[in-house]
PDB file of C-alpha atoms in Angstrom:
ATOM      1  CA  MET Z 290      -7.259 -51.203-207.521  1.00  0.00           C
ATOM      2  CA  LEU Z 291      -9.713 -52.312-205.868  1.00  0.00           C
ATOM      3  CA  ILE Z 292     -12.757 -51.000-208.542  1.00  0.00           C
ATOM      4  CA  LEU Z 293     -10.113 -52.268-210.873  1.00  0.00           C
ATOM      5  CA  SER Z 294      -9.259 -56.361-209.617  1.00  0.00           C
ATOM      6  CA  PRO Z 295     -13.019 -57.620-211.132  1.00  0.00           C
ATOM      7  CA  ASP Z 296     -11.429 -57.048-214.304  1.00  0.00           C
ATOM      8  CA  GLY Z 297     -10.264 -59.811-215.093  1.00  0.00           C
ATOM      9  CA  LEU Z 298     -13.468 -61.831-213.733  1.00  0.00           C
ATOM     10  CA  LEU Z 299     -15.103 -59.856-216.184  1.00  0.00           C
ATOM     11  CA  LEU Z 300     -13.593 -60.975-219.223  1.00  0.00           C
ATOM     12  CA  ARG Z 301     -13.920 -64.316-218.022  1.00  0.00           C
ATOM     13  CA  LEU Z 302     -17.624 -64.116-218.455  1.00  0.00           C
ATOM     14  CA  VAL Z 303     -16.890 -63.026-221.937  1.00  0.00           C
ATOM     15  CA  THR Z 304     -17.926 -66.534-223.264  1.00  0.00           C
ATOM     16  CA  ASP Z 305     -18.410 -66.284-227.103  1.00  0.00           C
ATOM     17  CA  ALA Z 306     -16.973 -62.855-228.371  1.00  0.00           C
ATOM     18  CA  SER Z 307     -13.229 -63.484-230.553  1.00  0.00           C
ATOM     19  CA  LEU Z 308     -10.212 -61.826-228.698  1.00  0.00           C
ATOM     20  CA  TRP Z 309     -10.721 -58.740-231.166  1.00  0.00           C
ATOM     21  CA  VAL Z 310     -14.387 -58.480-231.059  1.00  0.00           C
ATOM     22  CA  VAL Z 311     -13.085 -58.167-226.820  1.00  0.00           C
ATOM     23  CA  ILE Z 312     -11.045 -55.556-228.151  1.00  0.00           C
ATOM     24  CA  PHE Z 313     -12.776 -53.752-230.005  1.00  0.00           C
ATOM     25  CA  TYR Z 314     -15.775 -53.303-227.436  1.00  0.00           C
ATOM     26  CA  ARG Z 315     -13.340 -52.984-223.988  1.00  0.00           C
ATOM     27  CA  SER Z 316     -11.476 -50.088-225.920  1.00  0.00           C
ATOM     28  CA  ILE Z 317     -14.119 -47.813-228.128  1.00  0.00           C
ATOM     29  CA  PHE Z 318     -16.650 -48.018-224.148  1.00  0.00           C
ATOM     30  CA  VAL Z 319     -13.082 -46.850-222.070  1.00  0.00           C
ATOM     31  CA  ALA Z 320     -12.712 -44.257-224.945  1.00  0.00           C
ATOM     32  CA  MET Z 321     -16.306 -42.633-224.394  1.00  0.00           C
ATOM     33  CA  ALA Z 322     -16.144 -43.421-220.593  1.00  0.00           C
ATOM     34  CA  ALA Z 323     -12.822 -41.257-221.145  1.00  0.00           C
ATOM     35  CA  SER Z 324     -14.369 -39.179-223.420  1.00  0.00           C
ATOM     36  CA  VAL Z 325     -16.563 -37.643-221.094  1.00  0.00           C
ATOM     37  CA  PHE Z 326     -14.729 -37.400-218.247  1.00  0.00           C
ATOM     38  CA  LEU Z 327     -12.376 -34.602-220.592  1.00  0.00           C
ATOM     39  CA  LEU Z 328     -15.759 -33.250-221.592  1.00  0.00           C
ATOM     40  CA  ILE Z 329     -16.605 -33.016-218.544  1.00  0.00           C
ATOM     41  CA  LYS Z 330     -12.951 -31.204-216.941  1.00  0.00           C
ATOM     42  CA  LYS Z 331     -11.871 -29.243-220.310  1.00  0.00           C
ATOM     43  CA  ARG Z 332     -14.642 -28.875-221.734  1.00  0.00           C
ATOM     44  CA  THR Z 333     -14.493 -25.784-224.278  1.00  0.00           C
ATOM     45  CA  ASN Z 334     -10.672 -27.108-223.862  1.00  0.00           C
ATOM     46  CA  PHE Z 335     -11.458 -30.594-225.455  1.00  0.00           C
ATOM     47  CA  LEU Z 336      -9.353 -30.830-228.001  1.00  0.00           C
ATOM     48  CA  PHE Z 337      -6.245 -28.472-227.323  1.00  0.00           C
ATOM     49  CA  ALA Z 338      -6.269 -31.352-224.878  1.00  0.00           C
ATOM     50  CA  PHE Z 339      -4.832 -34.263-227.145  1.00  0.00           C
ATOM     51  CA  ILE Z 340      -3.381 -31.231-229.906  1.00  0.00           C
ATOM     52  CA  ASN Z 341      -1.298 -30.305-226.323  1.00  0.00           C
ATOM     53  CA  LEU Z 342       0.075 -33.910-225.936  1.00  0.00           C
ATOM     54  CA  GLY Z 343       2.979 -33.294-227.196  1.00  0.00           C
ATOM     55  CA  TRP Z 344       5.855 -36.492-228.098  1.00  0.00           C
ATOM     56  CA  ALA Z 345       5.833 -37.792-224.136  1.00  0.00           C
ATOM     57  CA  GLY Z 346       1.978 -38.033-224.315  1.00  0.00           C
ATOM     58  CA  TRP Z 347       1.484 -39.452-227.731  1.00  0.00           C
ATOM     59  CA  SER Z 348       4.036 -41.342-226.516  1.00  0.00           C
ATOM     60  CA  SER Z 349       2.501 -42.388-223.356  1.00  0.00           C
ATOM     61  CA  ALA Z 350      -0.730 -43.109-225.452  1.00  0.00           C
ATOM     62  CA  VAL Z 351       0.515 -46.011-227.874  1.00  0.00           C
ATOM     63  CA  LEU Z 352       2.257 -47.791-225.074  1.00  0.00           C
ATOM     64  CA  MET Z 353      -0.864 -47.583-223.245  1.00  0.00           C
ATOM     65  CA  THR Z 354      -2.046 -48.787-226.320  1.00  0.00           C
ATOM     66  CA  ILE Z 355      -0.105 -51.575-227.560  1.00  0.00           C
ATOM     67  CA  SER Z 356       0.340 -52.656-223.283  1.00  0.00           C
ATOM     68  CA  GLY Z 357      -3.400 -52.719-223.467  1.00  0.00           C
ATOM     69  CA  LEU Z 358      -3.867 -55.087-226.880  1.00  0.00           C
ATOM     70  CA  THR Z 359      -1.226 -57.408-225.037  1.00  0.00           C
ATOM     71  CA  PHE Z 360      -3.025 -57.977-221.328  1.00  0.00           C
ATOM     72  CA  VAL Z 361      -5.854 -58.996-223.313  1.00  0.00           C
ATOM     73  CA  GLY Z 362      -3.943 -60.930-225.602  1.00  0.00           C
ATOM     74  CA  ALA Z 363      -2.076 -62.294-221.699  1.00  0.00           C
ATOM     75  CA  MET Z 364      -5.482 -62.963-220.401  1.00  0.00           C
ATOM     76  CA  ALA Z 365      -6.885 -65.392-223.446  1.00  0.00           C
ATOM     77  CA  ASN Z 366      -4.036 -67.052-223.130  1.00  0.00           C
ATOM     78  CA  THR Z 367      -2.834 -67.960-219.918  1.00  0.00           C
ATOM     79  CA  SER Z 368      -4.527 -67.647-216.435  1.00  0.00           C
ATOM     80  CA  VAL Z 369      -5.931 -64.477-214.726  1.00  0.00           C
ATOM     81  CA  ALA Z 370      -3.311 -65.034-211.630  1.00  0.00           C
ATOM     82  CA  ASN Z 371      -0.591 -65.386-213.682  1.00  0.00           C
ATOM     83  CA  THR Z 372      -1.143 -62.435-215.787  1.00  0.00           C
ATOM     84  CA  LEU Z 373      -1.500 -60.614-212.795  1.00  0.00           C
ATOM     85  CA  PHE Z 374       1.877 -61.733-210.601  1.00  0.00           C
ATOM     86  CA  ILE Z 375       3.785 -61.352-213.329  1.00  0.00           C
ATOM     87  CA  LEU Z 376       1.921 -57.197-214.150  1.00  0.00           C
ATOM     88  CA  ALA Z 377       2.672 -56.675-210.232  1.00  0.00           C
ATOM     89  CA  THR Z 378       6.768 -56.466-211.048  1.00  0.00           C
ATOM     90  CA  MET Z 379       5.572 -53.032-213.509  1.00  0.00           C
ATOM     91  CA  PRO Z 380       7.275 -51.030-210.992  1.00  0.00           C
ATOM     92  CA  PHE Z 381      10.515 -52.897-210.972  1.00  0.00           C
ATOM     93  CA  PHE Z 382      10.891 -53.088-214.955  1.00  0.00           C
ATOM     94  CA  SER Z 383       9.350 -48.669-214.695  1.00  0.00           C
ATOM     95  CA  ALA Z 384      13.111 -48.536-212.043  1.00  0.00           C
ATOM     96  CA  ILE Z 385      15.646 -50.302-214.470  1.00  0.00           C
ATOM     97  CA  LEU Z 386      14.315 -48.210-217.979  1.00  0.00           C
ATOM     98  CA  GLY Z 387      14.417 -45.220-215.493  1.00  0.00           C
ATOM     99  CA  TRP Z 388      18.006 -46.164-214.925  1.00  0.00           C
ATOM    100  CA  PHE Z 389      18.823 -46.457-217.996  1.00  0.00           C
ATOM    101  CA  PHE Z 390      16.843 -44.352-219.848  1.00  0.00           C
ATOM    102  CA  LEU Z 391      16.367 -41.293-216.421  1.00  0.00           C
ATOM    103  CA  GLY Z 392      19.081 -41.431-214.735  1.00  0.00           C
ATOM    104  CA  GLU Z 393      18.099 -42.019-211.924  1.00  0.00           C
ATOM    105  CA  PHE Z 394      20.074 -44.260-208.606  1.00  0.00           C
ATOM    106  CA  VAL Z 395      19.030 -47.417-208.244  1.00  0.00           C
ATOM    107  CA  ARG Z 396      19.592 -48.510-204.636  1.00  0.00           C
ATOM    108  CA  LEU Z 397      20.839 -52.041-204.316  1.00  0.00           C
ATOM    109  CA  ARG Z 398      18.056 -53.463-201.654  1.00  0.00           C
ATOM    110  CA  THR Z 399      16.134 -52.380-205.537  1.00  0.00           C
ATOM    111  CA  TRP Z 400      18.395 -54.388-206.846  1.00  0.00           C
ATOM    112  CA  ILE Z 401      17.830 -57.372-204.761  1.00  0.00           C
ATOM    113  CA  THR Z 402      14.930 -57.564-204.841  1.00  0.00           C
ATOM    114  CA  ILE Z 403      14.293 -57.143-209.767  1.00  0.00           C
ATOM    115  CA  THR Z 404      16.275 -60.064-209.419  1.00  0.00           C
ATOM    116  CA  LEU Z 405      13.677 -61.728-206.593  1.00  0.00           C
ATOM    117  CA  ALA Z 406      10.894 -61.025-209.100  1.00  0.00           C
ATOM    118  CA  PHE Z 407      12.293 -62.581-211.721  1.00  0.00           C
ATOM    119  CA  MET Z 408      12.733 -65.750-210.020  1.00  0.00           C
ATOM    120  CA  GLY Z 409       9.533 -66.001-209.035  1.00  0.00           C
ATOM    121  CA  ILE Z 410       8.693 -65.096-212.853  1.00  0.00           C
ATOM    122  CA  LEU Z 411      10.581 -67.976-214.302  1.00  0.00           C
ATOM    123  CA  VAL Z 412       8.868 -69.777-212.008  1.00  0.00           C
ATOM    124  CA  ILE Z 413       5.967 -69.272-213.347  1.00  0.00           C
ATOM    125  CA  PHE Z 414       6.642 -69.784-216.694  1.00  0.00           C
ATOM    126  CA  SER Z 415       8.341 -73.010-215.241  1.00  0.00           C
ATOM    127  CA  GLY Z 416       4.469 -74.290-214.454  1.00  0.00           C
ATOM    128  CA  SER Z 417       3.521 -73.002-217.637  1.00  0.00           C
ATOM    129  CA  PHE Z 418       5.558 -74.407-220.895  1.00  0.00           C
ATOM    130  CA  SER Z 419       4.297 -77.872-218.986  1.00  0.00           C
ATOM    131  CA  SER Z 420       0.496 -76.612-220.075  1.00  0.00           C
ATOM    132  CA  GLY Z 421       1.084 -74.573-222.705  1.00  0.00           C
ATOM    133  CA  ASN Z 422       0.756 -71.431-221.102  1.00  0.00           C
ATOM    134  CA  TRP Z 423       3.640 -70.036-221.806  1.00  0.00           C
ATOM    135  CA  LEU Z 424       1.872 -67.662-224.771  1.00  0.00           C
ATOM    136  CA  GLY Z 425       0.408 -65.673-222.505  1.00  0.00           C
ATOM    137  CA  ASP Z 426       2.550 -65.018-220.229  1.00  0.00           C
ATOM    138  CA  THR Z 427       5.456 -63.581-222.842  1.00  0.00           C
ATOM    139  CA  LEU Z 428       2.529 -61.115-222.907  1.00  0.00           C
ATOM    140  CA  ALA Z 429       2.144 -60.607-220.114  1.00  0.00           C
ATOM    141  CA  THR Z 430       5.537 -60.075-219.254  1.00  0.00           C
ATOM    142  CA  VAL Z 431       5.733 -57.251-222.425  1.00  0.00           C
ATOM    143  CA  THR Z 432       2.624 -55.756-220.636  1.00  0.00           C
ATOM    144  CA  ALA Z 433       4.424 -55.165-218.212  1.00  0.00           C
ATOM    145  CA  PHE Z 434       7.619 -54.119-219.241  1.00  0.00           C
ATOM    146  CA  LEU Z 435       5.371 -51.454-221.508  1.00  0.00           C
ATOM    147  CA  GLN Z 436       3.808 -50.191-218.185  1.00  0.00           C
ATOM    148  CA  GLY Z 437       6.906 -49.908-216.436  1.00  0.00           C
ATOM    149  CA  LEU Z 438       8.326 -48.441-219.641  1.00  0.00           C
ATOM    150  CA  ASN Z 439       4.996 -45.360-219.908  1.00  0.00           C
ATOM    151  CA  ILE Z 440       5.273 -44.494-215.900  1.00  0.00           C
ATOM    152  CA  VAL Z 441       8.990 -43.396-217.046  1.00  0.00           C
ATOM    153  CA  VAL Z 442       7.726 -41.576-220.131  1.00  0.00           C
ATOM    154  CA  ILE Z 443       5.068 -39.873-217.634  1.00  0.00           C
ATOM    155  CA  ARG Z 444       7.543 -39.329-215.481  1.00  0.00           C
ATOM    156  CA  LYS Z 445       9.743 -37.258-218.093  1.00  0.00           C
ATOM    157  CA  ALA Z 446       5.986 -35.021-218.463  1.00  0.00           C
ATOM    158  CA  ARG Z 447       5.820 -34.979-215.074  1.00  0.00           C
ATOM    159  CA  LYS Z 448       5.451 -30.998-215.364  1.00  0.00           C
ATOM    160  CA  ARG Z 449       2.167 -31.957-217.999  1.00  0.00           C
ATOM    161  CA  ASP Z 450      -1.139 -33.085-217.529  1.00  0.00           C
ATOM    162  CA  VAL Z 451      -0.843 -35.430-220.128  1.00  0.00           C
ATOM    163  CA  THR Z 452      -2.047 -38.745-218.401  1.00  0.00           C
ATOM    164  CA  ILE Z 453      -5.831 -39.274-218.658  1.00  0.00           C
ATOM    165  CA  PRO Z 454      -6.199 -37.866-222.101  1.00  0.00           C
ATOM    166  CA  ALA Z 455      -2.970 -39.707-223.752  1.00  0.00           C
ATOM    167  CA  PHE Z 456      -4.950 -42.180-221.891  1.00  0.00           C
ATOM    168  CA  CYS Z 457      -8.408 -41.748-224.337  1.00  0.00           C
ATOM    169  CA  ALA Z 458      -6.562 -41.605-226.854  1.00  0.00           C
ATOM    170  CA  SER Z 459      -5.370 -44.749-226.492  1.00  0.00           C
ATOM    171  CA  ALA Z 460      -8.812 -46.439-226.134  1.00  0.00           C
ATOM    172  CA  PHE Z 461      -9.495 -44.186-229.432  1.00  0.00           C
ATOM    173  CA  LEU Z 462      -6.112 -46.285-230.915  1.00  0.00           C
ATOM    174  CA  ALA Z 463      -6.324 -49.423-229.958  1.00  0.00           C
ATOM    175  CA  THR Z 464     -10.368 -49.256-231.211  1.00  0.00           C
ATOM    176  CA  LEU Z 465      -9.672 -48.158-234.750  1.00  0.00           C
ATOM    177  CA  ILE Z 466      -7.020 -51.776-234.491  1.00  0.00           C
ATOM    178  CA  ALA Z 467      -9.395 -53.600-233.925  1.00  0.00           C
ATOM    179  CA  LEU Z 468     -12.735 -51.934-236.001  1.00  0.00           C
ATOM    180  CA  PRO Z 469     -11.105 -54.040-239.411  1.00  0.00           C
ATOM    181  CA  LEU Z 470      -9.663 -57.228-237.187  1.00  0.00           C
ATOM    182  CA  ALA Z 471     -13.330 -57.696-235.590  1.00  0.00           C
ATOM    183  CA  ASP Z 472     -16.906 -58.578-236.854  1.00  0.00           C
ATOM    184  CA  ILE Z 473     -18.889 -56.422-234.152  1.00  0.00           C
ATOM    185  CA  LEU Z 474     -21.850 -57.685-234.864  1.00  0.00           C
ATOM    186  CA  THR Z 475     -21.437 -61.102-234.085  1.00  0.00           C
ATOM    187  CA  VAL Z 476     -21.525 -59.919-230.067  1.00  0.00           C
ATOM    188  CA  SER Z 477     -23.883 -61.567-227.875  1.00  0.00           C
ATOM    189  CA  SER Z 478     -25.881 -59.210-225.238  1.00  0.00           C
ATOM    190  CA  ASN Z 479     -24.275 -60.691-222.416  1.00  0.00           C
ATOM    191  CA  ASP Z 480     -20.624 -61.007-224.272  1.00  0.00           C
ATOM    192  CA  LEU Z 481     -22.060 -56.916-224.908  1.00  0.00           C
ATOM    193  CA  PHE Z 482     -22.995 -56.338-220.969  1.00  0.00           C
ATOM    194  CA  HIS Z 483     -19.939 -57.823-219.241  1.00  0.00           C
ATOM    195  CA  LEU Z 484     -17.559 -55.988-221.847  1.00  0.00           C
ATOM    196  CA  SER Z 485     -19.686 -52.334-221.543  1.00  0.00           C
ATOM    197  CA  LEU Z 486     -19.850 -53.642-217.187  1.00  0.00           C
ATOM    198  CA  MET Z 487     -15.687 -53.296-217.813  1.00  0.00           C
ATOM    199  CA  GLY Z 488     -15.341 -50.802-220.373  1.00  0.00           C
ATOM    200  CA  LEU Z 489     -17.652 -48.070-218.804  1.00  0.00           C
ATOM    201  CA  MET Z 490     -16.899 -48.928-214.904  1.00  0.00           C
ATOM    202  CA  VAL Z 491     -14.634 -51.375-213.982  1.00  0.00           C
ATOM    203  CA  VAL Z 492     -11.315 -49.785-216.530  1.00  0.00           C
ATOM    204  CA  PRO Z 493     -11.895 -46.184-216.210  1.00  0.00           C
ATOM    205  CA  ILE Z 494     -12.482 -45.452-213.031  1.00  0.00           C
ATOM    206  CA  GLY Z 495      -9.931 -47.750-212.028  1.00  0.00           C
ATOM    207  CA  LEU Z 496      -7.400 -46.857-213.436  1.00  0.00           C
ATOM    208  CA  GLY Z 497      -8.616 -43.025-214.056  1.00  0.00           C
ATOM    209  CA  LEU Z 498      -8.235 -42.977-209.977  1.00  0.00           C
ATOM    210  CA  PHE Z 499      -4.758 -45.359-209.741  1.00  0.00           C
ATOM    211  CA  LEU Z 500      -3.117 -43.153-212.434  1.00  0.00           C
ATOM    212  CA  SER Z 501      -4.380 -39.684-211.186  1.00  0.00           C
ATOM    213  CA  GLY Z 502      -3.120 -40.553-207.651  1.00  0.00           C
ATOM    214  CA  ALA Z 503       0.008 -42.278-208.826  1.00  0.00           C
ATOM    215  CA  ARG Z 504       1.284 -38.050-209.502  1.00  0.00           C
ATOM    216  CA  TYR Z 505       0.865 -37.451-205.207  1.00  0.00           C
ATOM    217  CA  ALA Z 506       1.622 -40.981-204.095  1.00  0.00           C
ATOM    218  CA  PRO Z 507       4.941 -41.841-203.151  1.00  0.00           C
ATOM    219  CA  ALA Z 508       6.029 -44.584-205.744  1.00  0.00           C
ATOM    220  CA  ALA Z 509       6.939 -47.223-202.475  1.00  0.00           C
ATOM    221  CA  GLU Z 510       3.210 -46.522-201.874  1.00  0.00           C
ATOM    222  CA  VAL Z 511       1.886 -46.794-204.837  1.00  0.00           C
ATOM    223  CA  ALA Z 512       3.419 -50.243-206.082  1.00  0.00           C
ATOM    224  CA  LEU Z 513       2.493 -51.694-202.653  1.00  0.00           C
ATOM    225  CA  LEU Z 514      -1.586 -50.597-203.590  1.00  0.00           C
ATOM    226  CA  ALA Z 515      -1.137 -52.333-206.998  1.00  0.00           C
ATOM    227  CA  LEU Z 516      -1.105 -55.414-205.109  1.00  0.00           C
ATOM    228  CA  VAL Z 517      -4.582 -55.335-204.549  1.00  0.00           C
ATOM    229  CA  GLU Z 518      -5.246 -55.519-208.147  1.00  0.00           C
ATOM    230  CA  THR Z 519      -2.983 -58.794-207.856  1.00  0.00           C
ATOM    231  CA  VAL Z 520      -4.125 -60.454-204.857  1.00  0.00           C
ATOM    232  CA  LEU Z 521      -8.232 -59.983-205.448  1.00  0.00           C
ATOM    233  CA  GLY Z 522      -8.041 -60.289-209.307  1.00  0.00           C
ATOM    234  CA  PRO Z 523      -7.375 -64.186-209.407  1.00  0.00           C
ATOM    235  CA  MET Z 524      -9.515 -64.372-205.522  1.00  0.00           C
ATOM    236  CA  TRP Z 525     -13.037 -62.797-208.135  1.00  0.00           C
ATOM    237  CA  VAL Z 526     -11.843 -65.895-210.349  1.00  0.00           C
ATOM    238  CA  TRP Z 527     -11.904 -68.439-207.915  1.00  0.00           C
ATOM    239  CA  LEU Z 528     -14.330 -67.803-205.495  1.00  0.00           C
ATOM    240  CA  PHE Z 529     -17.222 -67.133-209.012  1.00  0.00           C
ATOM    241  CA  ILE Z 530     -15.920 -69.383-211.700  1.00  0.00           C
ATOM    242  CA  GLY Z 531     -13.323 -71.894-210.149  1.00  0.00           C
ATOM    243  CA  GLU Z 532     -10.296 -70.607-211.849  1.00  0.00           C
ATOM    244  CA  VAL Z 533      -7.998 -72.348-209.612  1.00  0.00           C
ATOM    245  CA  PRO Z 534      -4.160 -71.020-209.832  1.00  0.00           C
ATOM    246  CA  THR Z 535      -1.534 -73.728-210.604  1.00  0.00           C
ATOM    247  CA  GLN Z 536       0.722 -74.792-207.686  1.00  0.00           C
ATOM    248  CA  SER Z 537       3.635 -72.641-209.887  1.00  0.00           C
ATOM    249  CA  ALA Z 538       2.100 -69.888-210.154  1.00  0.00           C
ATOM    250  CA  ILE Z 539       1.249 -69.391-206.102  1.00  0.00           C
ATOM    251  CA  ILE Z 540       4.627 -70.276-205.487  1.00  0.00           C
ATOM    252  CA  GLY Z 541       5.890 -67.911-208.540  1.00  0.00           C
ATOM    253  CA  GLY Z 542       3.467 -65.132-207.253  1.00  0.00           C
ATOM    254  CA  SER Z 543       4.468 -65.784-203.134  1.00  0.00           C
ATOM    255  CA  ILE Z 544       7.801 -64.344-204.581  1.00  0.00           C
ATOM    256  CA  VAL Z 545       7.095 -61.424-207.115  1.00  0.00           C
ATOM    257  CA  ILE Z 546       4.301 -60.152-204.161  1.00  0.00           C
ATOM    258  CA  LEU Z 547       6.942 -60.837-201.303  1.00  0.00           C
ATOM    259  CA  SER Z 548       9.738 -58.823-203.428  1.00  0.00           C
ATOM    260  CA  VAL Z 549       7.287 -55.837-204.117  1.00  0.00           C
ATOM    261  CA  VAL Z 550       6.298 -55.742-200.259  1.00  0.00           C
ATOM    262  CA  LEU Z 551       9.329 -56.043-199.208  1.00  0.00           C
ATOM    263  CA  ASN Z 552      11.401 -52.946-201.345  1.00  0.00           C
ATOM    264  CA  THR Z 553       8.157 -51.111-200.525  1.00  0.00           C
ATOM    265  CA  TRP Z 554       8.697 -51.721-196.955  1.00  0.00           C
ATOM    266  CA  TYR Z 555      12.484 -50.769-196.924  1.00  0.00           C
ATOM    267  CA  GLY Z 556      11.166 -47.445-198.778  1.00  0.00           C
ATOM    268  CA  VAL Z 557       8.683 -46.685-196.879  1.00  0.00           C
ATOM    269  CA  HIS Z 558      10.979 -47.079-193.614  1.00  0.00           C
ATOM    270  CA  ASN Z 559      14.118 -45.422-194.722  1.00  0.00           C
ATOM    271  CA  ALA Z 560      11.382 -42.447-196.166  1.00  0.00           C
ATOM    272  CA  ASN Z 561      10.165 -42.681-192.581  1.00  0.00           C
ATOM    273  CA  GLU Z 562      13.393 -42.426-191.133  1.00  0.00           C
ATOM    274  CA  LYS Z 563      14.919 -39.233-193.865  1.00  0.00           C
ATOM    275  CA  VAL Z 564      11.588 -37.669-192.451  1.00  0.00           C
ATOM    276  CA  LYS Z 565      12.348 -38.199-188.350  1.00  0.00           C
ATOM    277  CA  HIS Z 566      16.337 -37.542-189.160  1.00  0.00           C
TER     278      HIS Z 566
END
């Protein structure tokens, strides 16, 4: 999450490229980096990693493809702070969808914190309607929903390591979607530098480490560690290019972060109590 946190800043530093050009180069660079990693890890079984994805792996790839498109769309239509604050609700979407599709039990404290988090989203939206950022906030909410659904799909396929191959496949799919819509020869050297830094290093390394670690760390700790990007992402944009979050974004984002922290703290506390007894 520390490595991934400058992602929003790098998107802001791309000044001339169109939305689809950004998506194309960001995706193709991610696909290249993920492919190199898979080639090193799988070697002769590189193609088999995609063949063996199954329904869960390809479902995850499609969800990551669409959420990648909506994430870039959100960044282009609202502030970095709004986008990342709303994305912090992803664990709650995962909890609701896990309850709905997998029958996983959701504790009362989680329902309470889910309610608090969505109150925070409403506060963020209240400021966006007057500033015209409602489209970006809506896309950020869709992104959080899709990422939460992807976590449920990955949990469903927990016996198979489909995460990295699905991530790689999603980058190729996004590249193919953007190719006919992007004038790829118009990108400037400045924009290409920031897109390559984002696609070859920040996104694949940050997400690769996070998704790999999420398979071994408790869900509560994963949710808490994800807040590193939520807090640092807007800070980098504010420090380097002066994009200051609105008052409604700060209030709503604080409610969202507080709800995640409270839910995580109670989860870790209860787990420790069970270990003691």
